[in-house]
Amino acid sequence: MAAPRKNARDDGSADLLLDTLRPVVEGLVATFGPNCEIVLHDYRRPDASVVAIAGTVTSRRVGGAMSEIGLDLLAQGDTAEDKLNYITRTADGRTIKSSTILLRDDTDHVFGALCVNLDITELRLAVKSMRDLIGEPEPAAMPTTLFSDDIQDVLVAIIGQEEERLGRPLAHDTRQGRLEVIKALDSRGIFQMPRAANVVAEHLGVSRATVYADLNTVRGVRAG
């Protein structure tokens, strides 16, 4: 049975940096105002990674889960790079400008992130009004990102994105099709989550053991 891969070490330098950044979270939001949210993540606990948060842009709380963006970075391990000034759209239609600044321990190992989320919905509406006046076309649609305290919501959202990308229902797919899905989900870090296999199994219409067997196959793990 495949075990989730670990991407972080329980290192004292990581804990020290997290403790140092906790008061910074409140200070930044006090500086930038109510449309700003600062989130401090500990990637060693991906299903409850939020260790400090100020602001209410994504309505999350301490102990909440990371988003699919965080999972993507977690899957990249120590080769991941900061993700700066990216734009997403929330499920309720608000526009968010974000930056995810990775945290590394003394060995340059990625163990967390400091995230800045700015709600720029009203600014975008103002820009749209000006575009309408001067006749400029609308920019391309932005991807939707689900922010939730419950990791299962995030997992279901990622599975739904893969189903939309493939253009077919995933339930009771062929084995080859299922392996393609498992490989794509694994590359996005979904199997870092302790409940991921159960959620994937339910959506694919197979057993949890089948999901683990397929995961071993796409990772090239030989049965012992």
CSV table of C-alpha atoms in Angstrom, one decimal:
chain,number,residue,atom,x,y,z
A,1,MET,CA,0.0,0.0,0.0
A,2,ALA,CA,1.4,3.4,-1.0
A,3,ALA,CA,2.1,5.8,1.8
A,4,PRO,CA,1.8,9.6,1.2
A,5,ARG,CA,5.1,11.1,0.4
A,6,LYS,CA,6.6,13.5,3.0
A,7,ASN,CA,7.8,16.9,1.7
A,8,ALA,CA,8.9,18.4,4.9
A,9,ARG,CA,11.1,17.7,7.9
A,10,ASP,CA,10.1,18.3,11.5
A,11,ASP,CA,13.0,20.8,12.1
A,12,GLY,CA,13.4,23.3,14.9
A,13,SER,CA,14.3,26.0,12.5
A,14,ALA,CA,10.9,25.6,10.8
A,15,ASP,CA,9.1,26.0,14.1
A,16,LEU,CA,11.2,29.0,15.0
A,17,LEU,CA,10.4,30.7,11.7
A,18,LEU,CA,6.7,30.0,12.1
A,19,ASP,CA,6.7,31.5,15.6
A,20,THR,CA,8.6,34.6,14.3
A,21,LEU,CA,6.0,35.2,11.5
A,22,ARG,CA,2.9,34.8,13.6
A,23,PRO,CA,2.8,38.5,14.8
A,24,VAL,CA,3.6,39.6,11.3
A,25,VAL,CA,0.3,38.2,10.0
A,26,GLU,CA,-1.8,40.6,12.1
A,27,GLY,CA,0.5,43.5,11.4
A,28,LEU,CA,0.3,43.2,7.6
A,29,VAL,CA,-3.5,43.1,7.6
A,30,ALA,CA,-3.6,46.1,9.9
A,31,THR,CA,-1.5,48.0,7.4
A,32,PHE,CA,-3.3,47.0,4.2
A,33,GLY,CA,-6.9,47.1,5.4
A,34,PRO,CA,-10.0,44.9,5.3
A,35,ASN,CA,-9.6,43.7,1.7
A,36,CYS,CA,-6.3,42.0,2.7
A,37,GLU,CA,-5.8,38.5,4.2
A,38,ILE,CA,-2.5,37.0,5.3
A,39,VAL,CA,-2.3,33.3,5.9
A,40,LEU,CA,0.6,31.4,7.5
A,41,HIS,CA,0.8,27.7,6.4
A,42,ASP,CA,2.6,24.8,7.9
A,43,TYR,CA,2.9,22.3,5.0
A,44,ARG,CA,3.9,19.5,7.4
A,45,ARG,CA,0.2,19.3,8.3
A,46,PRO,CA,-1.4,19.8,4.8
A,47,ASP,CA,-5.0,18.8,5.9
A,48,ALA,CA,-4.8,21.5,8.7
A,49,SER,CA,-2.0,23.8,7.4
A,50,VAL,CA,-3.4,27.2,8.5
A,51,VAL,CA,-1.5,28.0,11.7
A,52,ALA,CA,-2.2,31.8,11.7
A,53,ILE,CA,-4.6,34.0,9.7
A,54,ALA,CA,-5.7,37.6,9.7
A,55,GLY,CA,-8.4,39.1,7.5
A,56,THR,CA,-11.5,37.5,6.0
A,57,VAL,CA,-11.0,37.3,2.3
A,58,THR,CA,-11.3,33.5,2.0
A,59,SER,CA,-13.3,33.1,5.3
A,60,ARG,CA,-10.9,30.4,6.6
A,61,ARG,CA,-9.8,29.8,10.2
A,62,VAL,CA,-6.8,28.4,12.1
A,63,GLY,CA,-6.7,24.7,11.5
A,64,GLY,CA,-8.1,25.0,8.0
A,65,ALA,CA,-6.9,23.2,5.0
A,66,MET,CA,-4.6,24.4,2.2
A,67,SER,CA,-6.0,25.1,-1.3
A,68,GLU,CA,-5.2,23.3,-4.5
A,69,ILE,CA,-2.5,26.0,-5.2
A,70,GLY,CA,-0.7,25.0,-2.0
A,71,LEU,CA,-1.1,21.3,-2.9
A,72,ASP,CA,0.5,21.9,-6.3
A,73,LEU,CA,3.5,23.6,-4.6
A,74,LEU,CA,3.7,20.9,-2.0
A,75,ALA,CA,3.9,18.3,-4.8
A,76,GLN,CA,6.9,20.1,-6.3
A,77,GLY,CA,8.9,19.6,-3.1
A,78,ASP,CA,12.1,21.6,-2.7
A,79,THR,CA,12.2,22.5,-6.4
A,80,ALA,CA,9.0,24.7,-5.9
A,81,GLU,CA,9.3,28.4,-6.4
A,82,ASP,CA,7.4,31.4,-5.0
A,83,LYS,CA,4.1,32.0,-6.8
A,84,LEU,CA,3.7,35.8,-7.0
A,85,ASN,CA,1.0,38.1,-8.2
A,86,TYR,CA,-1.4,35.5,-9.6
A,87,ILE,CA,-5.1,36.1,-10.1
A,88,THR,CA,-7.9,33.7,-9.2
A,89,ARG,CA,-11.6,33.8,-8.8
A,90,THR,CA,-13.5,32.4,-5.8
A,91,ALA,CA,-16.5,30.1,-6.1
A,92,ASP,CA,-18.7,33.1,-5.2
A,93,GLY,CA,-17.3,35.2,-8.1
A,94,ARG,CA,-14.8,37.5,-6.2
A,95,THR,CA,-11.5,38.3,-7.8
A,96,ILE,CA,-8.4,37.6,-5.7
A,97,LYS,CA,-4.8,38.7,-6.3
A,98,SER,CA,-2.4,36.5,-4.4
A,99,SER,CA,1.2,35.8,-3.7
A,100,THR,CA,2.5,32.6,-2.0
A,101,ILE,CA,6.0,33.0,-0.5
A,102,LEU,CA,7.5,29.7,0.4
A,103,LEU,CA,9.2,29.1,3.7
A,104,ARG,CA,12.4,27.0,4.0
A,105,ASP,CA,14.3,25.5,6.9
A,106,ASP,CA,18.0,25.6,7.5
A,107,THR,CA,18.5,22.9,4.9
A,108,ASP,CA,16.6,24.8,2.2
A,109,HIS,CA,13.7,22.4,2.6
A,110,VAL,CA,10.2,23.8,1.8
A,111,PHE,CA,8.0,23.4,4.9
A,112,GLY,CA,5.3,26.1,4.7
A,113,ALA,CA,4.3,29.4,3.1
A,114,LEU,CA,3.2,32.9,3.8
A,115,CYS,CA,0.3,33.8,1.6
A,116,VAL,CA,-1.1,37.3,0.8
A,117,ASN,CA,-4.7,37.5,-0.6
A,118,LEU,CA,-6.1,40.8,-1.8
A,119,ASP,CA,-9.8,41.1,-2.8
A,120,ILE,CA,-9.6,43.3,-5.9
A,121,THR,CA,-13.2,42.7,-7.0
A,122,GLU,CA,-14.3,46.4,-6.7
A,123,LEU,CA,-11.1,47.5,-8.5
A,124,ARG,CA,-11.8,45.0,-11.3
A,125,LEU,CA,-15.4,46.4,-11.7
A,126,ALA,CA,-14.0,49.9,-12.0
A,127,VAL,CA,-11.5,48.7,-14.6
A,128,LYS,CA,-14.3,47.0,-16.5
A,129,SER,CA,-16.4,50.2,-16.6
A,130,MET,CA,-13.4,52.0,-18.1
A,131,ARG,CA,-12.9,49.2,-20.7
A,132,ASP,CA,-16.5,49.5,-21.7
A,133,LEU,CA,-16.1,53.2,-22.2
A,134,ILE,CA,-13.1,52.9,-24.4
A,135,GLY,CA,-14.1,49.7,-26.2
A,136,GLU,CA,-11.3,47.3,-25.0
A,137,PRO,CA,-12.1,43.6,-25.0
A,138,GLU,CA,-12.5,41.6,-21.7
A,139,PRO,CA,-9.4,39.7,-20.6
A,140,ALA,CA,-9.5,35.9,-20.5
A,141,ALA,CA,-11.5,34.2,-17.8
A,142,MET,CA,-9.6,33.4,-14.6
A,143,PRO,CA,-9.4,30.0,-13.0
A,144,THR,CA,-11.6,29.4,-10.0
A,145,THR,CA,-9.9,28.4,-6.7
A,146,LEU,CA,-11.8,26.9,-3.8
A,147,PHE,CA,-10.8,28.1,-0.3
A,148,SER,CA,-12.2,25.9,2.4
A,149,ASP,CA,-11.3,24.9,6.0
A,150,ASP,CA,-12.3,21.3,5.0
A,151,ILE,CA,-9.7,19.4,3.0
A,152,GLN,CA,-12.4,17.2,1.6
A,153,ASP,CA,-13.9,20.2,-0.2
A,154,VAL,CA,-10.5,20.9,-1.7
A,155,LEU,CA,-10.0,17.3,-2.8
A,156,VAL,CA,-13.4,17.2,-4.5
A,157,ALA,CA,-12.7,20.5,-6.3
A,158,ILE,CA,-9.4,19.1,-7.7
A,159,ILE,CA,-11.1,15.9,-8.9
A,160,GLY,CA,-13.8,18.0,-10.5
A,161,GLN,CA,-11.2,20.0,-12.3
A,162,GLU,CA,-9.6,16.9,-13.7
A,163,GLU,CA,-13.0,15.6,-14.8
A,164,GLU,CA,-13.6,18.8,-16.6
A,165,ARG,CA,-10.2,18.8,-18.2
A,166,LEU,CA,-10.7,15.3,-19.5
A,167,GLY,CA,-14.2,15.9,-20.6
A,168,ARG,CA,-15.7,12.7,-19.4
A,169,PRO,CA,-17.2,11.3,-16.2
A,170,LEU,CA,-14.5,9.6,-14.0
A,171,ALA,CA,-16.8,7.1,-12.3
A,172,HIS,CA,-16.3,3.5,-13.6
A,173,ASP,CA,-13.7,4.6,-16.2
A,174,THR,CA,-11.4,2.1,-17.9
A,175,ARG,CA,-8.3,1.0,-16.1
A,176,GLN,CA,-6.1,3.0,-18.5
A,177,GLY,CA,-8.3,6.1,-18.1
A,178,ARG,CA,-8.2,5.6,-14.3
A,179,LEU,CA,-4.4,5.4,-14.3
A,180,GLU,CA,-4.3,8.7,-16.2
A,181,VAL,CA,-6.5,10.3,-13.6
A,182,ILE,CA,-4.5,8.9,-10.7
A,183,LYS,CA,-1.2,10.1,-12.2
A,184,ALA,CA,-2.7,13.6,-12.8
A,185,LEU,CA,-4.0,13.8,-9.2
A,186,ASP,CA,-0.7,12.5,-7.8
A,187,SER,CA,1.2,15.2,-9.7
A,188,ARG,CA,-1.0,17.8,-8.0
A,189,GLY,CA,-0.2,16.5,-4.5
A,190,ILE,CA,-3.6,15.2,-3.7
A,191,PHE,CA,-2.3,12.0,-2.1
A,192,GLN,CA,-0.4,14.0,0.6
A,193,MET,CA,-3.8,14.2,2.3
A,194,PRO,CA,-4.8,11.4,4.8
A,195,ARG,CA,-8.3,11.0,3.4
A,196,ALA,CA,-7.5,11.4,-0.3
A,197,ALA,CA,-7.6,7.7,-1.2
A,198,ASN,CA,-11.1,7.4,0.2
A,199,VAL,CA,-12.4,10.5,-1.6
A,200,VAL,CA,-10.8,9.4,-4.9
A,201,ALA,CA,-12.1,5.9,-4.6
A,202,GLU,CA,-15.7,7.2,-4.1
A,203,HIS,CA,-15.5,9.4,-7.1
A,204,LEU,CA,-13.9,6.8,-9.4
A,205,GLY,CA,-16.3,4.1,-8.2
A,206,VAL,CA,-13.6,1.7,-7.1
A,207,SER,CA,-12.2,0.4,-3.8
A,208,ARG,CA,-9.6,2.2,-1.7
A,209,ALA,CA,-7.2,-0.8,-2.3
A,210,THR,CA,-7.6,-0.3,-6.1
A,211,VAL,CA,-6.7,3.4,-5.8
A,212,TYR,CA,-3.5,2.5,-3.8
A,213,ALA,CA,-2.7,-0.2,-6.4
A,214,ASP,CA,-3.1,2.2,-9.2
A,215,LEU,CA,-1.0,4.8,-7.4
A,216,ASN,CA,1.8,2.3,-7.0
A,217,THR,CA,1.6,1.6,-10.7
A,218,VAL,CA,1.9,5.2,-11.8
A,219,ARG,CA,4.7,5.7,-9.4
A,220,GLY,CA,6.5,2.6,-10.7
A,221,VAL,CA,6.4,0.8,-7.3
A,222,ARG,CA,6.8,-2.9,-7.6
A,223,ALA,CA,4.6,-5.1,-5.4
A,224,GLY,CA,6.5,-6.8,-2.6
